Coordinates of C-alpha atoms in Angstrom, one line a residue:
M552 CA 19.7 -105.4 25.7
S553 CA 18.1 -107.7 27.3
V554 CA 14.4 -107.3 28.8
C555 CA 11.7 -108.8 31.2
L556 CA 8.3 -109.2 29.9
E557 CA 5.4 -108.2 31.8
A558 CA 1.6 -108.5 31.0
K559 CA -0.3 -105.4 30.5
P560 CA -3.9 -105.4 31.3
S561 CA -5.2 -105.7 27.8
G562 CA -2.6 -109.1 27.7
R563 CA -0.4 -107.9 25.4
M564 CA 3.8 -108.2 26.4
L565 CA 5.2 -105.1 27.4
A566 CA 8.9 -105.2 27.1
L567 CA 10.7 -103.5 30.2
P568 CA 14.2 -102.9 31.6
H569 CA 15.4 -106.1 34.4
S570 CA 15.7 -103.0 36.4
I571 CA 12.2 -102.0 37.2
C572 CA 10.1 -105.6 37.0
S573 CA 9.4 -107.6 39.6
L574 CA 8.5 -111.2 39.6
G575 CA 4.6 -111.1 40.2
G576 CA 3.2 -110.1 37.1
F577 CA 3.3 -106.2 37.6
C578 CA 6.1 -103.7 37.5
L579 CA 7.7 -101.7 39.7
E580 CA 7.2 -98.7 37.7
S581 CA 3.7 -98.0 36.7
L582 CA 2.2 -98.3 33.5
A583 CA 1.8 -94.9 32.9
G584 CA 5.4 -94.5 33.1
M585 CA 5.4 -92.6 36.5
E586 CA 8.8 -93.4 38.2
Q587 CA 8.6 -94.9 41.7
T588 CA 11.1 -93.2 44.1
E589 CA 13.7 -95.4 45.5
S590 CA 11.8 -95.2 49.2
E591 CA 8.7 -96.5 47.7
L592 CA 10.7 -99.4 46.0
L593 CA 12.5 -100.2 49.4
A594 CA 9.0 -100.1 50.7
L595 CA 7.4 -102.4 48.0
R596 CA 10.0 -105.2 49.2
R597 CA 9.4 -105.0 52.6
E598 CA 5.8 -105.5 52.2
K599 CA 6.5 -108.3 50.0
L600 CA 8.6 -109.7 53.1
A601 CA 5.9 -109.3 55.1
A602 CA 3.6 -111.2 52.9
L603 CA 5.9 -114.1 53.0
E604 CA 6.3 -114.1 56.8
K605 CA 2.3 -114.3 56.8
L606 CA 2.5 -117.2 54.2
G607 CA 4.9 -118.5 56.6
V608 CA 7.9 -118.6 54.4
A609 CA 11.0 -118.2 55.8
P610 CA 12.9 -115.0 53.8
F611 CA 16.5 -116.0 54.6
G612 CA 16.2 -119.8 54.3
A613 CA 18.6 -122.4 55.1
A614 CA 21.1 -124.6 53.5
F615 CA 20.4 -125.9 50.3
E616 CA 22.4 -128.6 48.9
T617 CA 23.1 -128.3 45.0
S618 CA 24.3 -130.6 42.3
G619 CA 27.4 -128.1 42.0
D620 CA 27.9 -124.6 40.8
I621 CA 25.5 -123.5 37.6
A622 CA 28.7 -124.0 35.4
R623 CA 29.2 -127.4 36.3
V624 CA 25.3 -128.5 36.0
R625 CA 25.7 -126.9 32.1
E626 CA 28.3 -129.2 31.9
K627 CA 26.3 -132.5 33.1
F628 CA 23.3 -131.0 31.6
A629 CA 21.3 -134.1 29.8
E630 CA 17.9 -134.7 28.3
G631 CA 15.7 -135.7 31.4
A632 CA 18.1 -135.6 34.1
S633 CA 17.4 -134.0 37.6
F634 CA 19.4 -131.4 39.0
R635 CA 19.4 -128.8 42.2
I636 CA 21.0 -125.4 41.5
A637 CA 20.7 -122.3 43.6
G638 CA 21.4 -118.5 42.4
R639 CA 20.1 -115.1 42.1
I640 CA 17.3 -114.3 39.8
S641 CA 18.8 -112.1 37.2
A642 CA 16.1 -112.3 34.5
H643 CA 12.2 -113.0 34.3
R644 CA 10.1 -113.3 31.5
D645 CA 6.3 -113.4 31.8
M646 CA 4.6 -115.9 29.4
G647 CA 1.3 -116.0 31.5
K648 CA 0.8 -119.5 33.0
S649 CA 4.3 -119.8 32.8
H650 CA 7.5 -118.1 33.4
F651 CA 11.0 -118.3 32.2
V652 CA 13.7 -117.0 35.1
D653 CA 17.4 -116.9 34.9
L654 CA 19.3 -117.9 37.7
K655 CA 22.8 -116.3 38.1
D656 CA 26.2 -117.7 40.5
A657 CA 29.8 -116.7 40.2
S658 CA 30.2 -119.1 37.4
G659 CA 27.4 -118.5 35.2
R660 CA 23.5 -118.2 34.1
M661 CA 21.1 -120.9 33.6
Q662 CA 17.4 -120.7 32.4
I663 CA 14.7 -122.0 34.6
Y664 CA 11.3 -122.7 33.6
L665 CA 8.0 -122.3 36.2
Q666 CA 4.5 -123.5 35.8
A667 CA 1.7 -123.0 38.0
K668 CA 0.4 -126.7 37.1
E669 CA 3.8 -127.9 38.0
L670 CA 4.4 -125.8 41.1
G671 CA 1.1 -125.5 42.8
P672 CA -0.9 -122.9 43.7
E673 CA 1.2 -122.3 47.0
K674 CA 4.6 -121.9 45.6
M675 CA 3.2 -119.8 42.9
E676 CA 2.3 -117.7 45.7
V677 CA 5.4 -117.2 46.7
F678 CA 7.1 -116.8 43.7
K679 CA 4.7 -113.9 42.8
L680 CA 6.5 -112.3 46.1
L681 CA 10.0 -112.7 44.3
D682 CA 11.9 -109.8 42.8
L683 CA 15.2 -109.8 40.9
G684 CA 18.3 -109.9 43.0
D685 CA 16.5 -112.7 45.2
F686 CA 18.2 -116.2 45.9
I687 CA 16.3 -119.3 45.3
G688 CA 16.9 -123.0 44.9
V689 CA 15.8 -125.2 42.5
E690 CA 15.2 -128.8 41.7
G691 CA 13.8 -129.4 38.0
T692 CA 14.4 -131.8 34.9
C693 CA 16.7 -131.0 32.3
F694 CA 15.1 -130.2 28.7
T695 CA 16.2 -127.8 25.8
T696 CA 13.9 -125.1 24.1
K697 CA 12.7 -124.7 20.5
T698 CA 15.9 -122.0 20.9
G699 CA 18.2 -124.5 21.7
E700 CA 18.7 -123.0 25.1
P701 CA 19.6 -125.4 28.0
T702 CA 16.6 -125.2 31.0
L703 CA 15.6 -126.8 34.3
K704 CA 11.6 -127.4 34.6
V705 CA 11.2 -126.8 38.2
H706 CA 8.9 -128.9 40.2
K707 CA 10.6 -127.6 43.6
L708 CA 11.5 -124.1 44.3
E709 CA 13.0 -122.9 47.7
L710 CA 13.6 -119.0 48.5
L711 CA 16.9 -118.9 50.3
A712 CA 17.3 -115.0 50.7
K713 CA 14.8 -112.1 49.9
S714 CA 16.7 -109.0 48.3
L715 CA 15.3 -106.1 50.3
R716 CA 16.9 -103.2 47.7
P717 CA 16.6 -103.8 44.2
L718 CA 20.0 -103.9 42.1
P719 CA 21.5 -101.6 39.7
E720 CA 20.3 -101.5 36.0
K721 CA 21.8 -105.0 34.9
W722 CA 23.4 -103.9 31.3
H723 CA 24.9 -100.8 32.7
G724 CA 26.1 -102.0 35.6
L725 CA 27.0 -99.2 38.3
Q726 CA 27.3 -96.1 36.2
D727 CA 29.2 -94.2 38.9
I728 CA 32.7 -95.0 39.0
E729 CA 33.6 -94.4 42.7
A730 CA 30.2 -96.5 43.4
R731 CA 32.0 -99.3 41.7
Y732 CA 34.7 -99.5 44.4
R733 CA 32.9 -98.5 47.5
Q734 CA 30.4 -101.5 46.7
R735 CA 32.0 -103.8 45.1
Y736 CA 29.6 -106.3 45.6
L737 CA 27.3 -104.6 43.4
D738 CA 29.9 -104.6 40.8
L739 CA 30.5 -108.2 40.7
I740 CA 26.5 -108.7 40.6
T741 CA 26.4 -106.5 37.5
N742 CA 29.4 -106.3 35.7
D743 CA 30.8 -109.7 34.0
Q744 CA 34.1 -108.0 33.2
S745 CA 34.8 -106.8 36.6
R746 CA 33.8 -110.3 37.9
A747 CA 36.3 -112.1 35.2
V748 CA 39.0 -109.5 36.3
F749 CA 38.9 -111.0 39.6
A750 CA 38.9 -114.2 38.6
K751 CA 41.8 -113.8 36.5
R752 CA 44.0 -112.1 39.6
F753 CA 42.9 -115.3 41.9
L754 CA 44.0 -117.7 39.2
I755 CA 47.1 -115.4 38.9
V756 CA 48.0 -115.9 42.5
R757 CA 47.7 -119.6 42.5
E758 CA 49.3 -120.2 39.2
T759 CA 52.4 -117.9 40.9
R760 CA 52.6 -120.2 44.2
R761 CA 52.3 -123.2 42.4
F762 CA 55.3 -122.2 39.7
L763 CA 57.6 -121.4 42.5
E764 CA 56.4 -124.8 44.5
D765 CA 57.1 -127.0 41.6
R766 CA 60.9 -125.0 41.3
G767 CA 61.3 -125.9 45.3
F768 CA 60.9 -122.7 46.7
V769 CA 58.8 -122.9 50.0
E770 CA 56.3 -120.1 50.9
V771 CA 57.0 -118.8 54.5
E772 CA 55.0 -116.2 56.7
T773 CA 57.0 -113.2 58.3
P774 CA 55.5 -110.7 60.6
M775 CA 53.1 -107.8 59.5
L776 CA 54.0 -105.8 62.7
Q777 CA 57.5 -105.2 63.3
S778 CA 59.5 -103.1 65.7
V779 CA 61.4 -101.7 62.6
A780 CA 60.3 -100.7 59.3
G781 CA 62.8 -101.9 56.7
G782 CA 63.1 -103.5 53.4
A783 CA 62.3 -100.4 52.0
A784 CA 62.7 -96.4 51.6
A785 CA 59.0 -95.7 52.2
E786 CA 56.7 -94.2 55.1
P787 CA 55.2 -96.8 57.4
F788 CA 51.8 -96.6 59.2
A789 CA 52.3 -96.3 63.0
T790 CA 50.4 -98.3 65.5
R791 CA 51.3 -99.2 69.3
H792 CA 51.1 -102.6 71.1
K793 CA 49.4 -101.3 74.5
A794 CA 50.4 -104.6 76.5
L795 CA 53.9 -104.1 75.5
G796 CA 54.1 -100.4 75.5
L797 CA 55.7 -100.5 72.2
D798 CA 55.3 -98.6 68.9
L799 CA 55.0 -100.8 65.9
Y800 CA 54.5 -100.5 62.1
L801 CA 52.9 -102.3 59.6
R802 CA 55.2 -103.7 57.4
I803 CA 56.3 -101.5 54.2
A804 CA 58.3 -105.1 53.0
P805 CA 59.2 -108.5 54.2
E806 CA 62.6 -108.6 53.0
L807 CA 64.8 -108.3 56.0
Y808 CA 62.7 -111.4 57.7
L809 CA 62.8 -113.5 54.4
K810 CA 66.8 -113.1 54.6
R811 CA 66.9 -114.3 58.0
L812 CA 65.4 -117.3 56.9
L813 CA 68.2 -117.6 54.3
V814 CA 70.9 -117.2 57.3
G815 CA 68.4 -119.7 59.3
G816 CA 69.3 -122.3 56.1
F817 CA 65.9 -122.0 53.9
N818 CA 67.8 -121.7 50.5
R819 CA 64.6 -121.3 48.5
V820 CA 61.7 -119.1 50.3
F821 CA 58.8 -116.9 49.1
E822 CA 56.2 -114.9 50.5
L823 CA 52.9 -113.6 49.1
N824 CA 52.5 -110.8 51.2
R825 CA 50.5 -107.9 52.5
N826 CA 52.3 -104.6 52.5
F827 CA 51.2 -101.0 53.9
R828 CA 53.0 -97.7 53.1
N829 CA 51.2 -94.3 54.1
E830 CA 52.1 -92.7 50.8
G831 CA 50.1 -91.0 48.2
I832 CA 47.1 -93.0 46.2
S833 CA 47.0 -93.0 42.3
R834 CA 46.1 -94.8 39.2
K835 CA 49.4 -97.1 39.8
H836 CA 49.7 -96.8 43.8
N837 CA 47.3 -98.1 47.0
P838 CA 48.3 -97.8 50.3
E839 CA 47.9 -101.5 51.0
F840 CA 48.9 -104.1 48.2
T841 CA 50.1 -107.4 47.6
M842 CA 53.8 -108.4 46.9
L843 CA 55.3 -111.6 46.2
E844 CA 59.2 -111.5 47.4
A845 CA 61.3 -114.7 47.0
Y846 CA 65.1 -115.1 47.6
W847 CA 67.0 -117.8 45.9
A848 CA 70.5 -119.4 47.6
Y849 CA 73.4 -119.1 45.4
A850 CA 72.0 -117.3 42.6
D851 CA 72.6 -113.8 41.5
F852 CA 70.4 -111.5 39.4
G853 CA 70.7 -112.9 36.0
K854 CA 69.2 -116.3 37.3
I855 CA 66.5 -114.4 38.8
A856 CA 65.5 -112.4 35.9
D857 CA 65.5 -115.9 33.8
L858 CA 63.3 -117.0 36.6
V859 CA 60.6 -114.2 36.7
E860 CA 60.3 -113.9 33.0
E861 CA 59.7 -117.1 32.9
M862 CA 57.3 -117.3 35.4
I863 CA 55.4 -114.2 33.9
C864 CA 55.2 -115.7 30.7
H865 CA 53.8 -119.2 32.3
V866 CA 51.0 -117.6 34.1
A867 CA 49.9 -115.5 30.7
E868 CA 49.9 -118.9 28.9
V869 CA 47.5 -120.3 31.6
L870 CA 45.2 -117.7 31.9
E871 CA 45.1 -117.9 27.9
R872 CA 44.5 -121.6 28.2
R873 CA 41.5 -121.0 30.9
A874 CA 39.9 -118.1 28.5
S875 CA 40.6 -120.7 25.3
P876 CA 40.4 -124.4 26.5
R877 CA 40.4 -125.7 22.9
P878 CA 43.8 -125.4 21.1
G879 CA 43.2 -122.8 18.1
T880 CA 40.1 -121.3 20.0
S881 CA 42.2 -118.1 20.4
G882 CA 42.5 -115.3 18.0
S883 CA 45.9 -114.4 19.3
S884 CA 49.3 -115.4 21.1
P885 CA 49.2 -115.6 24.2
L886 CA 52.1 -113.8 25.1
R887 CA 50.5 -110.6 23.1
I888 CA 48.4 -108.9 26.1
E889 CA 45.5 -106.2 24.3
H890 CA 44.9 -103.0 26.7
R891 CA 41.2 -102.0 25.5
D892 CA 39.6 -98.6 26.4
A893 CA 35.6 -98.6 27.6
E894 CA 34.7 -98.9 24.4
G895 CA 36.5 -102.2 23.8
K896 CA 38.9 -100.9 21.1
V897 CA 42.3 -102.0 21.4
T898 CA 44.6 -99.3 22.5
R899 CA 47.7 -101.1 23.5
T900 CA 49.0 -104.5 22.6
I901 CA 52.0 -105.4 24.5
D902 CA 54.2 -108.4 23.8
L903 CA 55.7 -110.7 26.2
T904 CA 57.2 -112.9 23.5
R905 CA 61.1 -114.1 24.9
P906 CA 63.6 -113.3 25.2
W907 CA 62.9 -110.0 26.9
R908 CA 65.3 -107.2 26.3
R909 CA 68.2 -106.4 28.9
A910 CA 69.8 -102.8 28.8
R911 CA 72.2 -101.3 31.4
Y912 CA 70.7 -98.1 33.2
H913 CA 73.3 -95.9 32.3
D914 CA 73.0 -96.8 28.2
L915 CA 69.1 -96.0 28.3
V916 CA 69.8 -92.7 30.1
Q917 CA 72.1 -91.7 27.7
E918 CA 69.7 -92.8 24.7
V919 CA 67.6 -90.1 25.8
A920 CA 69.3 -87.4 27.6
G921 CA 72.5 -87.7 25.6
A922 CA 75.7 -89.8 25.2
D923 CA 77.6 -86.9 27.6
W924 CA 75.0 -87.0 30.2
F925 CA 77.6 -88.4 32.6
E926 CA 80.0 -86.1 31.6
I927 CA 78.9 -83.2 32.1
S928 CA 78.6 -80.9 35.3
S929 CA 75.7 -81.5 37.8
E930 CA 74.4 -77.9 37.4
E931 CA 74.0 -78.9 33.5
R932 CA 72.7 -82.0 34.1
R933 CA 69.5 -79.9 35.9
E934 CA 69.6 -77.5 32.9
R935 CA 69.2 -80.2 30.2
A936 CA 66.6 -82.2 32.4
K937 CA 64.8 -79.0 32.5
N938 CA 64.9 -78.4 28.7
L939 CA 63.9 -82.1 28.0
G940 CA 60.6 -81.4 29.7
V941 CA 61.3 -83.0 33.4
E942 CA 60.6 -81.2 36.4
I943 CA 63.7 -81.0 38.9
L944 CA 63.2 -79.7 42.5
P945 CA 65.9 -78.1 44.0
Q946 CA 66.4 -80.4 46.8
L947 CA 67.1 -83.4 44.7
A948 CA 70.7 -84.8 44.8
D949 CA 72.5 -85.2 41.5
F950 CA 71.7 -88.9 41.4
E951 CA 68.1 -88.2 41.9
V952 CA 67.9 -85.9 39.0
T953 CA 69.0 -88.8 36.9
Q954 CA 66.6 -91.1 38.2
H955 CA 64.1 -88.7 37.3
V956 CA 65.0 -88.4 33.6
F957 CA 65.1 -92.0 33.7
E958 CA 61.6 -92.4 35.1
K959 CA 60.2 -90.0 33.1
L960 CA 61.4 -90.4 29.5
V961 CA 62.0 -94.2 29.7
E962 CA 60.5 -95.8 32.1
E963 CA 57.0 -94.5 31.4
K964 CA 57.4 -94.8 27.5
T965 CA 58.5 -98.5 27.9
F966 CA 55.6 -100.8 27.3
D967 CA 57.1 -104.2 26.0
P968 CA 59.1 -105.8 28.8
L969 CA 62.4 -104.7 29.9
F970 CA 65.3 -105.3 32.2
V971 CA 66.8 -102.0 33.4
T972 CA 70.2 -103.4 34.9
H973 CA 73.3 -102.7 37.0
C974 CA 71.4 -99.4 38.4
P975 CA 73.6 -96.6 40.8
K976 CA 74.3 -98.2 44.2
E977 CA 72.6 -95.0 45.9
L978 CA 69.0 -96.3 44.3
V979 CA 69.4 -99.9 45.6
P980 CA 71.2 -100.0 49.3
L981 CA 70.0 -103.3 49.9
A982 CA 72.0 -104.9 46.8
K983 CA 75.4 -106.3 46.1
Q984 CA 77.9 -103.8 44.0
N985 CA 79.0 -104.8 40.9
R986 CA 82.7 -106.2 40.9
Q987 CA 83.9 -104.2 37.7
Q988 CA 82.2 -100.8 38.9
P989 CA 82.0 -100.6 42.4
E990 CA 79.4 -97.3 42.0
L991 CA 76.7 -99.7 40.6
V992 CA 74.7 -102.6 41.5
D993 CA 73.7 -105.9 40.3
V994 CA 70.1 -105.7 39.8
Y995 CA 67.4 -105.5 37.4
E996 CA 64.3 -103.3 37.4
L997 CA 61.4 -105.0 35.0
I998 CA 59.3 -102.5 33.0
I999 CA 56.4 -103.1 31.4
N1000 CA 53.4 -101.3 30.5
G1001 CA 55.6 -98.0 31.7
V1002 CA 55.4 -99.1 35.4
E1003 CA 58.1 -101.0 37.2
I1004 CA 56.5 -104.9 37.3
S1005 CA 59.6 -106.4 39.8
P1006 CA 63.2 -105.3 41.0
G1007 CA 65.7 -108.3 41.7
Y1008 CA 69.1 -108.5 43.2
T1009 CA 71.7 -109.4 43.8
E1010 CA 71.5 -109.6 47.4
L1011 CA 73.9 -108.0 49.5
N1012 CA 75.4 -110.3 52.5
D1013 CA 78.3 -108.7 53.8
P1014 CA 77.1 -107.2 57.0
I1015 CA 79.9 -104.4 57.3
V1016 CA 79.0 -102.5 54.1
Q1017 CA 75.2 -103.2 54.6
R1018 CA 75.4 -101.1 57.5
Q1019 CA 77.3 -98.7 56.3
R1020 CA 74.1 -98.5 53.6
L1021 CA 71.6 -98.6 56.0
L1022 CA 73.2 -95.9 58.2
E1023 CA 73.5 -93.6 54.5
Q1024 CA 70.0 -94.4 53.7
A1025 CA 68.7 -93.6 57.6
G1026 CA 70.6 -90.4 57.7
E1027 CA 70.6 -88.8 61.0
E1028 CA 67.7 -90.9 62.2
T1029 CA 70.1 -94.1 63.3
Q1030 CA 67.2 -95.7 65.1
K1031 CA 65.6 -96.7 61.8
L1032 CA 68.6 -99.6 61.5
D1033 CA 67.3 -102.9 62.2
E1034 CA 70.1 -104.0 64.5
D1035 CA 68.6 -107.8 64.6
F1036 CA 68.8 -108.1 61.0
L1037 CA 72.4 -106.9 60.9
L1038 CA 73.1 -109.3 63.7
A1039 CA 71.6 -112.2 61.5
L1040 CA 73.8 -111.4 58.8
E1041 CA 76.7 -111.4 60.9
H1042 CA 76.3 -115.0 61.5
G1043 CA 76.5 -115.2 57.5
M1044 CA 74.1 -115.1 54.6
P1045 CA 74.9 -117.4 51.6
P1046 CA 75.0 -115.6 48.2
A1047 CA 71.6 -115.1 46.6
G1048 CA 69.2 -113.7 43.9
G1049 CA 65.7 -112.1 45.3
F1050 CA 63.3 -110.3 43.3
G1051 CA 59.8 -108.5 44.3
L1052 CA 56.7 -109.0 42.2
G1053 CA 53.5 -106.4 42.3
I1054 CA 50.7 -108.7 42.1
D1055 CA 48.5 -105.9 41.6
R1056 CA 50.4 -104.7 38.5
L1057 CA 51.0 -107.9 37.2
T1058 CA 47.5 -108.5 37.4
M1059 CA 46.5 -104.8 35.7
L1060 CA 49.1 -105.9 32.8
L1061 CA 47.7 -109.5 32.4
T1062 CA 43.8 -108.3 32.2
G1063 CA 44.3 -104.8 30.3
A1064 CA 43.2 -102.7 33.7
E1065 CA 44.3 -99.3 33.6
S1066 CA 43.5 -98.5 37.3
I1067 CA 45.2 -100.4 40.3
R1068 CA 41.5 -100.0 41.8
D1069 CA 40.1 -101.9 39.1
V1070 CA 41.9 -105.3 40.2
I1071 CA 42.1 -104.8 44.4
L1072 CA 38.8 -106.1 45.2
F1073 CA 38.4 -103.3 48.2
P1074 CA 40.5 -100.4 47.5
L1075 CA 41.6 -98.0 50.2
L1076 CA 39.0 -95.1 49.5
K1077 CA 37.9 -91.6 51.5
P1078 CA 34.8 -92.6 53.9
K1079 CA 31.5 -90.9 52.0
R1080 CA 29.9 -88.5 54.3
L1081 CA 26.6 -90.1 55.3
I1082 CA 24.2 -87.0 54.3

């Protein structure tokens, strides 16, 4: 636990938590140990704000040119060199006539040293009115302390933004898990691990994009507002365009528009898109999520599986290189992902080492439900599923019973990568039927860590069969058919492979996060009632 040193009247130094220390040589909590209320702390900061304004100091300053972010300045650090840095005050150590302060930005932390003799009385008056959480800009000269800490000796100081509210306890971060999601900005300020997860997410997106572009794929944009919610079996969010008098839906998938581009002659396309599904919320589901979809003309699901396997392993290796830029500095293989609990203990290790296992859907079901599963009657399958501990609702179709068994006994218990291939055609209406077994389709479902990470298909390009499949899926609601897509398909779409990849779930996998809310900056939450 780091602490802030404040001077007691006796002249001895009192160690106090950062969260209750100011910078002006006194403490926001009385020395007698009486805690101040939140309203008193807020009032004190307002008083300091007024005092700054009285001194003619703009509490919410102007632009400040820096020598780079803090990490960059630390890289260029040299004794006697002069730099300009800016950041948020995260710690303060009062040494009487001098002060050590930590400045922090998204890239890291740097210690600065302030002395009344160097700054002058006017700037020291300003300094005394600062608090933890305030943004300042400084210019100073590099030196190294006796403990070996790179430090800037400040000779210029500017207040850039006054923080009117105290930050959460620095070493605990936000104790309320829900508050971490509602006030993500505070989570990012106080929780280095949370910030690291999102830095990895940004890198995952960038490297995924680069990987596909290097292989000739073109990134495109397709409509988010659609007159027919197609491309997946999901409940959409509905809205209405007033000027056109048109009912519209937020897209549940970009698939049908990306296939239109295959018809139009783009042979390799992808989109990193936002999808919206008006369905439940869970550890693995958020109504708004990020999805990668890509289509490759003249390929099939086997080639797509190879591509996805190579891509995920590439991204994992890039993440590891960023974490350990020097060869040999990592303690484990970049393809072995450790998931840890809140105490940091390893709870599971996922091995991404290639080649990944591939197995047929029917074979996997038979492994867990019996070799005769597909030979017994529908009623017997329902009874056996119940005996296996799988809840089966009366309205489920026979293929859905099998799918429930698969989800509970195969998917949720599979942690290392597994491509599940050749699924029943009822499950995937947009995929091409297998030539040898027409009741199956040429697809894969990639399962890692107990969840589906990516589905991949040999795409159906027969417009007649496609219409039949969509009609079966829509049932009596024929208005859900995307006639424009079917019209495009009638003009001819080349044989193709395609896949979707959930970026949120991929980030969970590669960072060890246990909830999708931990990898989405601002997950959807029910509004908190203001009291």
